Short mmCIF file of N, CA and C and ligand atoms in Angstrom, two decimals:
data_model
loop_
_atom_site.label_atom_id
_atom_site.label_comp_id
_atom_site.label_asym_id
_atom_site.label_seq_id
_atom_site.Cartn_x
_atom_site.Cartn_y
_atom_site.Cartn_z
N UNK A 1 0.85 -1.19 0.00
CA UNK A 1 0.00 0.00 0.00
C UNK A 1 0.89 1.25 0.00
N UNK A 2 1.09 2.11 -1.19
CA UNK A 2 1.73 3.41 -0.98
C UNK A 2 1.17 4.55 -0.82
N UNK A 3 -0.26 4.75 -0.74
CA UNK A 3 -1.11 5.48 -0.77
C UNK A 3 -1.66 5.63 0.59
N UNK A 4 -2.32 6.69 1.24
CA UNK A 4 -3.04 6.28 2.26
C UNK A 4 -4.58 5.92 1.92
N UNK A 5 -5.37 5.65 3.00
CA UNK A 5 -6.55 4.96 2.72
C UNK A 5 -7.29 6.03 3.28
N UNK A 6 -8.29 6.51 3.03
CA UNK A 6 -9.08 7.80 4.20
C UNK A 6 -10.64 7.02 4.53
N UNK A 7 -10.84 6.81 5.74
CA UNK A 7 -12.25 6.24 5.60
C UNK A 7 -12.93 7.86 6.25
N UNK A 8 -13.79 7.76 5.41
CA UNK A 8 -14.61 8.80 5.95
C UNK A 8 -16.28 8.28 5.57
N UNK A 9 -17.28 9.34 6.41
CA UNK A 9 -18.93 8.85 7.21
C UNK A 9 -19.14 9.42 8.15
N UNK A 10 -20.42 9.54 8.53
CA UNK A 10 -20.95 10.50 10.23
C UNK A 10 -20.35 9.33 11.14
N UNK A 11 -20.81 9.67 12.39
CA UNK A 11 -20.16 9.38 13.88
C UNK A 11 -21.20 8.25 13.77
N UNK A 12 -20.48 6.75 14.19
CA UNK A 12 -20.81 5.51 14.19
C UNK A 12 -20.83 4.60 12.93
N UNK A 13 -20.56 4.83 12.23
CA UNK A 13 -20.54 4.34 10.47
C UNK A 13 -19.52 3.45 10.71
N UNK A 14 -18.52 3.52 11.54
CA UNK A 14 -17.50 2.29 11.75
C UNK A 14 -16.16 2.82 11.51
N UNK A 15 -15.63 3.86 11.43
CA UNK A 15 -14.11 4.58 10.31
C UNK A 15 -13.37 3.87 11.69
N UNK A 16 -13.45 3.93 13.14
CA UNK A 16 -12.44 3.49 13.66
C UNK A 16 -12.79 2.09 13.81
N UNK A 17 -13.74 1.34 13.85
CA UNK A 17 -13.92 0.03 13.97
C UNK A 17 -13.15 -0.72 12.88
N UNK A 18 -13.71 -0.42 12.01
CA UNK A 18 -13.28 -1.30 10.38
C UNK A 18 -11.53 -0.45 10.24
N UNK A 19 -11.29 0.54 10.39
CA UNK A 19 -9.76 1.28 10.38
C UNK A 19 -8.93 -0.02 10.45
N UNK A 20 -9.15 -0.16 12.39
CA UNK A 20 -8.33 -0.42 13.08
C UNK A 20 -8.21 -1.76 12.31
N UNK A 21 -9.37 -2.68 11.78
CA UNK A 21 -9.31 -4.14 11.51
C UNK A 21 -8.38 -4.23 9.96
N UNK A 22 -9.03 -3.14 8.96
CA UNK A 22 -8.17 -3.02 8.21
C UNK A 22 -6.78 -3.15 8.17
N UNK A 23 -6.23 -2.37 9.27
CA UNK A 23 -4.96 -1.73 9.07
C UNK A 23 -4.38 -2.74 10.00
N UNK A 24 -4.77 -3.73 10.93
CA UNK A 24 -4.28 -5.26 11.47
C UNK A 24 -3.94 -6.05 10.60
N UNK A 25 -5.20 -6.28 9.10
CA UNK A 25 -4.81 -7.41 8.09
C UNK A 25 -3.70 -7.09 7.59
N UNK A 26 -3.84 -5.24 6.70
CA UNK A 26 -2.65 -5.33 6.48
C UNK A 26 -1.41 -4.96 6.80
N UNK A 27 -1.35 -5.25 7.94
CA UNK A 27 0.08 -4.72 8.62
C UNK A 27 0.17 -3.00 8.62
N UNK A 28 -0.53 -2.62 8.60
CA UNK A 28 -0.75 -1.06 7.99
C UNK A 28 -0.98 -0.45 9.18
N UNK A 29 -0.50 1.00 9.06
CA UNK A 29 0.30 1.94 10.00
C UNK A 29 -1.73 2.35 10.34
N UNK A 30 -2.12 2.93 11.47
CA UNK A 30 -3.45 3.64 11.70
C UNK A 30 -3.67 4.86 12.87
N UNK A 31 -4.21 5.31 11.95
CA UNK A 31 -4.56 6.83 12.55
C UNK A 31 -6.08 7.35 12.36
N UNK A 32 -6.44 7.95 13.88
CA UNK A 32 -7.46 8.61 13.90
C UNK A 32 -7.35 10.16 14.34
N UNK A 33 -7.81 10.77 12.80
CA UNK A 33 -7.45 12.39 13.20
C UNK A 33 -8.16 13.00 14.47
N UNK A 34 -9.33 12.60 15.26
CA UNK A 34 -9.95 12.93 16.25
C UNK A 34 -8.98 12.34 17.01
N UNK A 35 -8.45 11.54 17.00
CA UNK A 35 -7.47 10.74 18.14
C UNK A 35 -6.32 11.87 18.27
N UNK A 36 -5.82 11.79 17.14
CA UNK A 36 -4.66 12.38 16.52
C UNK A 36 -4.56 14.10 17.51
N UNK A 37 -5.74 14.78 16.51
CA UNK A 37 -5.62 16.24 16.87
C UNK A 37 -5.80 15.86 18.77
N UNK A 38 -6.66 15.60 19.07
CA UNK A 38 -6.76 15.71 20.35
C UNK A 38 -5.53 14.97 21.48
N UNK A 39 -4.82 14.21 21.10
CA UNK A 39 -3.73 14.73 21.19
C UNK A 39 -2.46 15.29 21.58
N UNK A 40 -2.29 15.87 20.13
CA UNK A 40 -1.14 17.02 20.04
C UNK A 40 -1.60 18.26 20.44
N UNK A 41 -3.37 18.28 20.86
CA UNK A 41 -3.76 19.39 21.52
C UNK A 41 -3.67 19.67 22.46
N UNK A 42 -3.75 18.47 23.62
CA UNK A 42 -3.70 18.18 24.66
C UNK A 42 -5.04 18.81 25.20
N UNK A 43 -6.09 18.73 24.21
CA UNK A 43 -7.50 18.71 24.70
C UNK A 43 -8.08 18.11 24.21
N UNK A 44 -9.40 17.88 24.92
CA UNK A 44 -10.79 17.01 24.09
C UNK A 44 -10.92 17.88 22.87
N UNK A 45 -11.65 17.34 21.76
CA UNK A 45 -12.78 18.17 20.47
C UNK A 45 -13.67 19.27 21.16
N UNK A 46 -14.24 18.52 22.37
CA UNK A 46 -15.48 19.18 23.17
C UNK A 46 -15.17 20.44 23.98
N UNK A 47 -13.71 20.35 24.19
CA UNK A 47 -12.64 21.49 24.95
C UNK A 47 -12.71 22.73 23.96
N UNK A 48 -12.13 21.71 22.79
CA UNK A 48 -11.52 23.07 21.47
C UNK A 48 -12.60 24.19 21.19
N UNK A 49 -13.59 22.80 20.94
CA UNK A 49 -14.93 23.81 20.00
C UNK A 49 -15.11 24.61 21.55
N UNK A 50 -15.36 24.06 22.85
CA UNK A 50 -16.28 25.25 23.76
C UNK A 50 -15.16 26.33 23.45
N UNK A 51 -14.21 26.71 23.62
CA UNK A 51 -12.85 27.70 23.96
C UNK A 51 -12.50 28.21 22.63
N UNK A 52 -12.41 27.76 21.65
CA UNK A 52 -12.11 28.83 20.15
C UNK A 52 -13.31 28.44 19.30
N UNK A 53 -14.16 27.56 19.44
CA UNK A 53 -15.19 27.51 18.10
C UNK A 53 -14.88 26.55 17.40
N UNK A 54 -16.18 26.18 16.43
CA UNK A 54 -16.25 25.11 15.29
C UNK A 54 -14.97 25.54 14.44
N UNK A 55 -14.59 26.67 13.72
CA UNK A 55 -13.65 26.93 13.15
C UNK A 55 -12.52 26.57 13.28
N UNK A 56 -12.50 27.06 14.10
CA UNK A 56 -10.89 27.10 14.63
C UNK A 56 -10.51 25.12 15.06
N UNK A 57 -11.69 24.50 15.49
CA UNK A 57 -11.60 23.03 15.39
C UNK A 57 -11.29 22.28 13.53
N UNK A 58 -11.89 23.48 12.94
CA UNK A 58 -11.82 23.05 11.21
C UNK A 58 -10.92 23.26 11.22
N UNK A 59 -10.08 24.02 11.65
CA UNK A 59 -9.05 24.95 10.88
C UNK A 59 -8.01 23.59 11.09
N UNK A 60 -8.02 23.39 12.61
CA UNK A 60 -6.89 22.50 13.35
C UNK A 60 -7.28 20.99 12.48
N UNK A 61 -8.52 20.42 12.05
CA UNK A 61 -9.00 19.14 11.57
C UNK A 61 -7.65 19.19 9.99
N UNK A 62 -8.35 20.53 9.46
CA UNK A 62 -6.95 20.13 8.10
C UNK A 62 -5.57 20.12 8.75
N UNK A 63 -5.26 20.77 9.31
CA UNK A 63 -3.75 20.88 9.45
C UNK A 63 -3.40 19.48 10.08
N UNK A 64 -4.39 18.52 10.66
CA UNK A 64 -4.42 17.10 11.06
C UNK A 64 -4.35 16.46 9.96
N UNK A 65 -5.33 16.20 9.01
CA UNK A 65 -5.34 15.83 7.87
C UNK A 65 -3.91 15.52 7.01
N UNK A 66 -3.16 17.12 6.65
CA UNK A 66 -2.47 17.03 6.10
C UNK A 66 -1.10 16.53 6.87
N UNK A 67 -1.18 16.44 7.76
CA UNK A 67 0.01 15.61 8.81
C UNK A 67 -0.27 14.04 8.82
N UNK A 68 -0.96 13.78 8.88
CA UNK A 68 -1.37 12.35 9.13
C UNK A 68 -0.80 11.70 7.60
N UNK A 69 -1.62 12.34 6.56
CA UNK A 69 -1.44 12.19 5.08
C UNK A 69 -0.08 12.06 4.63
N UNK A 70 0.90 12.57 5.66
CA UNK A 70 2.28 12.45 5.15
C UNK A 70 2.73 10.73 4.72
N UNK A 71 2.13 9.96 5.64
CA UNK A 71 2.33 8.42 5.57
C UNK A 71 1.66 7.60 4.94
N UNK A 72 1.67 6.61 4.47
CA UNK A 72 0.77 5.51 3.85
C UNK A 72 0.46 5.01 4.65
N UNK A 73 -0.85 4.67 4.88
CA UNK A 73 -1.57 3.86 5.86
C UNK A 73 -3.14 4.14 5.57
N UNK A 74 -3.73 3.33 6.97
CA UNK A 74 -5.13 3.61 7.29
C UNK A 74 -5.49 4.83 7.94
N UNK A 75 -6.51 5.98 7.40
CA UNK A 75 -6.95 7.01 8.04
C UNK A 75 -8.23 7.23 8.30
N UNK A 76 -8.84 6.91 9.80
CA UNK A 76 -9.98 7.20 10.43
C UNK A 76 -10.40 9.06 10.64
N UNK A 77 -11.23 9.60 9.96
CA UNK A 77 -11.34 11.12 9.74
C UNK A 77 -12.78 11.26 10.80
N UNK A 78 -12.58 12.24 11.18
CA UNK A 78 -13.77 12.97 11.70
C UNK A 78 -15.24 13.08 10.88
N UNK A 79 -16.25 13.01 11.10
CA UNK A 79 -17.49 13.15 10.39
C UNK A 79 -17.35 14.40 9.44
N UNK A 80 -16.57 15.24 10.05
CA UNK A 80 -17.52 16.71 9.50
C UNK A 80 -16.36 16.88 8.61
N UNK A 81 -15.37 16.12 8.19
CA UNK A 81 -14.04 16.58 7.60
C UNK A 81 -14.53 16.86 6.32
N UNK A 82 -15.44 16.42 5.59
CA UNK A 82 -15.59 16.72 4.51
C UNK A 82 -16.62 17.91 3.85
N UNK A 83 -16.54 18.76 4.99
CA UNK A 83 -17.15 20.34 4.84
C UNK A 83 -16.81 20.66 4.37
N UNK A 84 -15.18 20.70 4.12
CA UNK A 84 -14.35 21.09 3.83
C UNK A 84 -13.84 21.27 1.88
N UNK A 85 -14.49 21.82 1.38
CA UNK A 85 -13.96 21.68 -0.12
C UNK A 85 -12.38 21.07 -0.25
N UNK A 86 -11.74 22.30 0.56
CA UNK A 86 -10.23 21.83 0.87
C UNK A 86 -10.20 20.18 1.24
N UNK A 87 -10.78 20.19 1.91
CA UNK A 87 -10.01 18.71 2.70
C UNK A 87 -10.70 17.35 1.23
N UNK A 88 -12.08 18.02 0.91
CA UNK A 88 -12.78 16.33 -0.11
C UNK A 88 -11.53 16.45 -1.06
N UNK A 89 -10.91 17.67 -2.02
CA UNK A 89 -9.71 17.60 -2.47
C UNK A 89 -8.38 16.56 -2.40
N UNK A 90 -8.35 17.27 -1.21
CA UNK A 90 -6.98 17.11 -0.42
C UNK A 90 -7.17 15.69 -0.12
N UNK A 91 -7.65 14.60 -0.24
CA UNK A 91 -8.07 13.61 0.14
C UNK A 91 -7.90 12.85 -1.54
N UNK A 92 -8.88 12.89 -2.26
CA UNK A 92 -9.52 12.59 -3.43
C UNK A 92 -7.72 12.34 -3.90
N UNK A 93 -6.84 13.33 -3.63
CA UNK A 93 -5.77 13.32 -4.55
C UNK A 93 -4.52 12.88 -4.10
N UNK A 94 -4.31 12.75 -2.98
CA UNK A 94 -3.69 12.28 -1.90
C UNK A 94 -3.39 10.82 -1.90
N UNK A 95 -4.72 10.27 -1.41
CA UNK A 95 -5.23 9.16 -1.66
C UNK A 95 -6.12 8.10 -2.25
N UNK A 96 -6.65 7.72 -1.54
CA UNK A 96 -7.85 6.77 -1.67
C UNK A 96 -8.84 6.94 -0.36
N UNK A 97 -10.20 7.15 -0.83
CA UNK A 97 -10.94 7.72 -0.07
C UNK A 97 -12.24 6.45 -0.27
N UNK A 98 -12.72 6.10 1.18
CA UNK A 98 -14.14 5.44 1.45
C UNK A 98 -15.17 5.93 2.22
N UNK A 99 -16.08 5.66 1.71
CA UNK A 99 -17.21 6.55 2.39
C UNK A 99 -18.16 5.01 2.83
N UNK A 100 -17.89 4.89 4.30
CA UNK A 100 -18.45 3.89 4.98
C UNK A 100 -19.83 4.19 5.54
N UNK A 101 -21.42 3.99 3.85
CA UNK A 101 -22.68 4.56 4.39
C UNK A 101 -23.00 3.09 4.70
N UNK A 102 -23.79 4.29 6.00
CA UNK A 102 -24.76 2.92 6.66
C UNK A 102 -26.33 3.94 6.81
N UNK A 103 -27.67 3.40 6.72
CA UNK A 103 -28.74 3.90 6.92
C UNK A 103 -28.62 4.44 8.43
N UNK A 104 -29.53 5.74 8.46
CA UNK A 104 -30.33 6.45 9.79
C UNK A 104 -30.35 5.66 10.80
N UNK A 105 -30.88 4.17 10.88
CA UNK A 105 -31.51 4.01 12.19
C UNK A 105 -30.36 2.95 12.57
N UNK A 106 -29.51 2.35 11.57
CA UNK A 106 -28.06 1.52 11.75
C UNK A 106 -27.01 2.43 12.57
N UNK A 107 -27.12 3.72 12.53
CA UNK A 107 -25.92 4.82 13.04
C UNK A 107 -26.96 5.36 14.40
N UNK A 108 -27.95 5.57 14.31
CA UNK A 108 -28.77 5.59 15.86
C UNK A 108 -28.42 4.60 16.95
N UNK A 109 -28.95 2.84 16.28
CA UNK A 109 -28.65 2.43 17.29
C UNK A 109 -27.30 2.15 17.72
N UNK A 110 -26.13 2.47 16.99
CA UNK A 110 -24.99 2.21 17.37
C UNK A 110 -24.77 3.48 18.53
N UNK A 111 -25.32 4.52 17.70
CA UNK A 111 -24.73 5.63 18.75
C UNK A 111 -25.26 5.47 19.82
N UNK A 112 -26.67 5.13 20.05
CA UNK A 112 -27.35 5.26 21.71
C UNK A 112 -26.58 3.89 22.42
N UNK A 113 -25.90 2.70 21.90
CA UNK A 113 -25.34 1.48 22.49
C UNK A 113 -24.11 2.19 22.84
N UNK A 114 -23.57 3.08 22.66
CA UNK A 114 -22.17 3.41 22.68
C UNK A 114 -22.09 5.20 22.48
N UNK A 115 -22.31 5.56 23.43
CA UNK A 115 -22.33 7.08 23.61
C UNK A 115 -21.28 8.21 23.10
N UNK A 116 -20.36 7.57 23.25
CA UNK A 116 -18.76 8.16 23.28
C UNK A 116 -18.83 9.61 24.14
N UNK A 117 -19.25 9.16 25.11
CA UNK A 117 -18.94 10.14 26.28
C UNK A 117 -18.13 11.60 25.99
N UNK A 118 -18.37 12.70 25.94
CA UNK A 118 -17.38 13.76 26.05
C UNK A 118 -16.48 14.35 24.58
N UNK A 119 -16.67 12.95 23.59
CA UNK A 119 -15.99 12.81 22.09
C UNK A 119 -16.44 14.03 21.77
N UNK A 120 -17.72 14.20 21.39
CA UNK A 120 -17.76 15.40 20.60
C UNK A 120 -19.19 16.14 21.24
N UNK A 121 -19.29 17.22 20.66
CA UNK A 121 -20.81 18.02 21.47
C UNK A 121 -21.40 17.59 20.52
N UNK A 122 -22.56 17.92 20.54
CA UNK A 122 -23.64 17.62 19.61
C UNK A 122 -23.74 18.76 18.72
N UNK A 123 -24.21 18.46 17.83
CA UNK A 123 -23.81 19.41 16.85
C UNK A 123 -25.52 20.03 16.60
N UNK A 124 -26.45 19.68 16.79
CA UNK A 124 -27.82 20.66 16.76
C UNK A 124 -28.33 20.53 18.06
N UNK A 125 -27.75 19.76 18.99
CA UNK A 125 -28.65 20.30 19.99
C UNK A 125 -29.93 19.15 20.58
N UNK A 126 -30.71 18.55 19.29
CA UNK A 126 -31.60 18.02 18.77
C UNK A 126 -31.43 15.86 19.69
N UNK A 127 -32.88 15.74 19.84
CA UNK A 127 -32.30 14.20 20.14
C UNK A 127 -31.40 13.37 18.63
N UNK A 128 -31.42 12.05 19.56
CA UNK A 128 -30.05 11.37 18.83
C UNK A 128 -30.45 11.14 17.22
N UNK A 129 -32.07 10.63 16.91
CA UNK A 129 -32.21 10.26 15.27
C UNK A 129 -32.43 11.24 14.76
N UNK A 130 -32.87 12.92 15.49
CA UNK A 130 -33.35 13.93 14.79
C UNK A 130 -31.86 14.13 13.99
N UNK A 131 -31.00 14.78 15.21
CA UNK A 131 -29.54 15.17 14.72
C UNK A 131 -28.77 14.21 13.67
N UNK A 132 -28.93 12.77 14.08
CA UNK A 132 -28.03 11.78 12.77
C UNK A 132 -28.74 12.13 11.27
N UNK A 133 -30.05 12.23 11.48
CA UNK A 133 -30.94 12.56 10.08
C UNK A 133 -30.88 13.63 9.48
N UNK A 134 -30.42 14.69 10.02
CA UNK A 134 -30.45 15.83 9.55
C UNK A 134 -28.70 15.91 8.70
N UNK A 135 -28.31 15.28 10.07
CA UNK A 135 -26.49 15.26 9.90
C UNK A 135 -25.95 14.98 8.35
N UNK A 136 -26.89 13.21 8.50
CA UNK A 136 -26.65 12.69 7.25
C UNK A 136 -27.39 13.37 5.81
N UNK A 137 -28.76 14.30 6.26
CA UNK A 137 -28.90 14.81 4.93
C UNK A 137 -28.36 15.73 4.23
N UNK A 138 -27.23 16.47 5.28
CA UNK A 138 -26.74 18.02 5.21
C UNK A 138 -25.25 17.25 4.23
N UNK A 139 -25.02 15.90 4.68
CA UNK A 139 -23.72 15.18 4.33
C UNK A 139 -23.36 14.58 3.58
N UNK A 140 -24.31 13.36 2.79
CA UNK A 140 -24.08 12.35 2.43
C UNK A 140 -23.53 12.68 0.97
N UNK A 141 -24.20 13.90 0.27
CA UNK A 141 -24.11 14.02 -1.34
C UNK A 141 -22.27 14.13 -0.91
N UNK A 142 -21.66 15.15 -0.10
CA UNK A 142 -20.47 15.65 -0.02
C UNK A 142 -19.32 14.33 0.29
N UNK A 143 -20.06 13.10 1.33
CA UNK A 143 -18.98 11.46 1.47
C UNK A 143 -19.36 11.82 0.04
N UNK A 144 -20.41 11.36 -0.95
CA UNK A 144 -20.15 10.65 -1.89
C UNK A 144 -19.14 11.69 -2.76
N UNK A 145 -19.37 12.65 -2.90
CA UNK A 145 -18.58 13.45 -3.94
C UNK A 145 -17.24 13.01 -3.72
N UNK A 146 -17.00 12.87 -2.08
CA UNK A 146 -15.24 12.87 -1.61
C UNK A 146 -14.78 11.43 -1.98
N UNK A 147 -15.84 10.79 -2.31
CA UNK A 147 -14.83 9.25 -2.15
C UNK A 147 -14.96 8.60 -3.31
N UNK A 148 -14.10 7.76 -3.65
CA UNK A 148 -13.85 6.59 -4.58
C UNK A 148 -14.53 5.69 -4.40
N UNK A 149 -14.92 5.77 -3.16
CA UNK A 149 -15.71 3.62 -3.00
C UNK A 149 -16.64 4.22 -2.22
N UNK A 150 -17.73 3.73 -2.69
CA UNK A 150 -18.80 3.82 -1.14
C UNK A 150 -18.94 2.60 -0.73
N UNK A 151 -19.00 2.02 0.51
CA UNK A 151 -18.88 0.17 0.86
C UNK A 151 -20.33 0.82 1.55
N UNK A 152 -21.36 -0.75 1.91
CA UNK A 152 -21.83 -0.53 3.09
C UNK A 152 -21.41 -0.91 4.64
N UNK A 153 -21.54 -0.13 5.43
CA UNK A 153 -21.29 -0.24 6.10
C UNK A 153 -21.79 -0.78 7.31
N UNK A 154 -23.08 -1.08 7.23
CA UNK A 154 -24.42 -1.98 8.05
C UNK A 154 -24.15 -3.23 8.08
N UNK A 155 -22.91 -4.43 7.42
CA UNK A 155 -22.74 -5.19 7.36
C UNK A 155 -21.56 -5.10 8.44
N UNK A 156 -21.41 -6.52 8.93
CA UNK A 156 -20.49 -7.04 10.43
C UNK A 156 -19.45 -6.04 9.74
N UNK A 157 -18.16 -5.85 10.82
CA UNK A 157 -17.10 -5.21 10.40
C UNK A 157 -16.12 -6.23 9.70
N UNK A 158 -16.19 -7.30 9.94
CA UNK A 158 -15.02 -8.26 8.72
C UNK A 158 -15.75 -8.22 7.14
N UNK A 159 -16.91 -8.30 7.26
CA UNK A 159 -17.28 -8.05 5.85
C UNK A 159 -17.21 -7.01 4.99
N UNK A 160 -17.20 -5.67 6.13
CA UNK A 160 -16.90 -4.19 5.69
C UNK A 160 -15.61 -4.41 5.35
N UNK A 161 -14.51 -4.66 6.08
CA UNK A 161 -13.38 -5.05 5.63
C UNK A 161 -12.73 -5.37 4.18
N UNK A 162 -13.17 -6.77 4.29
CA UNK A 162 -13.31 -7.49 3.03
C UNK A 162 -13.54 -6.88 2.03
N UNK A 163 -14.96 -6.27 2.08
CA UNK A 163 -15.39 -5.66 0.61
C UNK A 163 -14.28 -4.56 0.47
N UNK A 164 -14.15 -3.69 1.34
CA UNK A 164 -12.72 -2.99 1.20
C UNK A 164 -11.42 -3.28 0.40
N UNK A 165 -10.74 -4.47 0.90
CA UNK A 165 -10.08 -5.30 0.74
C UNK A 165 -10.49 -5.78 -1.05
N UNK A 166 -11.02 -6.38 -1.24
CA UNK A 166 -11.74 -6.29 -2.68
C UNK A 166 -11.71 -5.27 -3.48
N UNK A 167 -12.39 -4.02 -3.21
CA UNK A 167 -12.47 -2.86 -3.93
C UNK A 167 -11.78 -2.61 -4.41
N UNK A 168 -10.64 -2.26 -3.57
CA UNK A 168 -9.45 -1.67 -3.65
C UNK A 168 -8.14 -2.80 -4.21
N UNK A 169 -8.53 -4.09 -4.66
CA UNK A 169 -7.21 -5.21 -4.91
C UNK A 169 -6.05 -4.71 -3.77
N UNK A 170 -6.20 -5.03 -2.67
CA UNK A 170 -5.73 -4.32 -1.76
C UNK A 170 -4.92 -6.13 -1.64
N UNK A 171 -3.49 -6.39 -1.32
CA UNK A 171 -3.28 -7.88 -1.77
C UNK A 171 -2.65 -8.45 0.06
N UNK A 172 -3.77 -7.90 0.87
CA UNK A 172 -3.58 -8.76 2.59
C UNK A 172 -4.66 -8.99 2.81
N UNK A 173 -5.26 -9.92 1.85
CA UNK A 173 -6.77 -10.89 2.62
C UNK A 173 -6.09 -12.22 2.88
P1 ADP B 1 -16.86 5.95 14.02
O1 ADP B 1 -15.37 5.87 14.28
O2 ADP B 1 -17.20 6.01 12.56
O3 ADP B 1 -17.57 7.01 14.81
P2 ADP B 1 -16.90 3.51 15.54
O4 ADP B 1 -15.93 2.60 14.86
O5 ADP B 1 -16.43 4.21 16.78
O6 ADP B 1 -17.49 4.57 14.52
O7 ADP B 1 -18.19 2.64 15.86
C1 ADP B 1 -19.25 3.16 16.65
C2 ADP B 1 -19.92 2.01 17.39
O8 ADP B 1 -20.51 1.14 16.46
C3 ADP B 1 -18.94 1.18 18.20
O9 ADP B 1 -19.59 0.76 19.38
C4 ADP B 1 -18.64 0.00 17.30
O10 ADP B 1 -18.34 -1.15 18.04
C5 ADP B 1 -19.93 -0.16 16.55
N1 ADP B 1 -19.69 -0.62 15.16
C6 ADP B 1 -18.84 -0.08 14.28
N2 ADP B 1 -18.87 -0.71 13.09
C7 ADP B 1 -19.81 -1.68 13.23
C8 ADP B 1 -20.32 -2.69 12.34
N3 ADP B 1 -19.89 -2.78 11.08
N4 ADP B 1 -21.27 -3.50 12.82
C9 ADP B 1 -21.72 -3.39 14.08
N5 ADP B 1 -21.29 -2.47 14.98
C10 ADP B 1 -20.34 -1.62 14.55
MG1 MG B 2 -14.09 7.09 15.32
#
């Protein structure tokens, strides 16, 4: 693999689940820019945005991006990374980009089974299927624009894998 891999999708779609399994088969280096920035920040996401703003969390998400991107490997991205004209680019050309969709009520119940405590604020405010529904309608055209592969992602994570693995003639199955 000389390229990096970018999985990108809203919050629960799997980018660090399937990442991490990915980047086990193939011996492959893995990074999560939410992991990542937070950090070299030495704060939460939930820290950044209360204390400088959504922006200034964008601003810091590319300059993650393009650090991480220095290496070939697996890259787990933030939901919202692809607001970014800059970043669907910077991605698209870089690498290889997946957009891991899974339906509304597949990313609900993952999120209410698994909260992720403190990860990120909520971004409307709104309960959990209002906000994923809205999330994903404000989003989905922009994964698809950003990526090369759309897999689904509602399937177990070895199968998400796999089809990955496939897509891409990726040669560690
Ligand atoms: P993301 O990094 O995209 O926000 P995670 O990998 O953290 O998503 O997954 C969110 C939750 O959903 C976790 O509890 C994880 O175990 C579960 N999960 C992720 N992918 C799958 C999958 N393909 N099938 C079932 N559960 C999954
Ligand atoms: Mg994640």
């Amino acid at each position: 693999m000389t390229q990096p891999i970018f999985l990108i999708g809203p919050r629960g779609c799997g980018k660090t689940t399937v990442g991490l399994e990915l980047a086990r088969l193939c011996q492959s280096d893995f990074v999560d820019t939410d992991h990542w920035l937070q950090t070299h920040a030495g704060q939460s996401i939930a820290e950044i945005v209360e204390q400088e703003g959504w922006e200034s969390f964008r601003a810091r998400e590319t300059a993650t991006l393009e650090a991480v991107a220095a290496g070939a490997g697996i890259i787990a991205t933030g939901g919202g990374i692809i607001l970014s004209a800059y970043n669907r680019q910077f991605m698209r050309e870089k690498g290889i980009v997946i957009y891991l969709c899974a339906p509304v009520p597949v990313l609900v119940e993952r999120l209410e089974a698994s909260p992720e405590e403190g990860q990120r604020p909520t971004l409307t405010g709104k309960p959990i299927s209002e906000e994923v529904s809205a999330v994903l309608a404000e989003r989905d055209a922009l994964y698809r624009e950003a990526a090369h592969h759309v897999v689904d992602a509602s399937l177990p994570p070895a199968k998400v894998v796999q089809n990955i693995v496939t897509a891409l003639h990726l040669a560690c199955a």
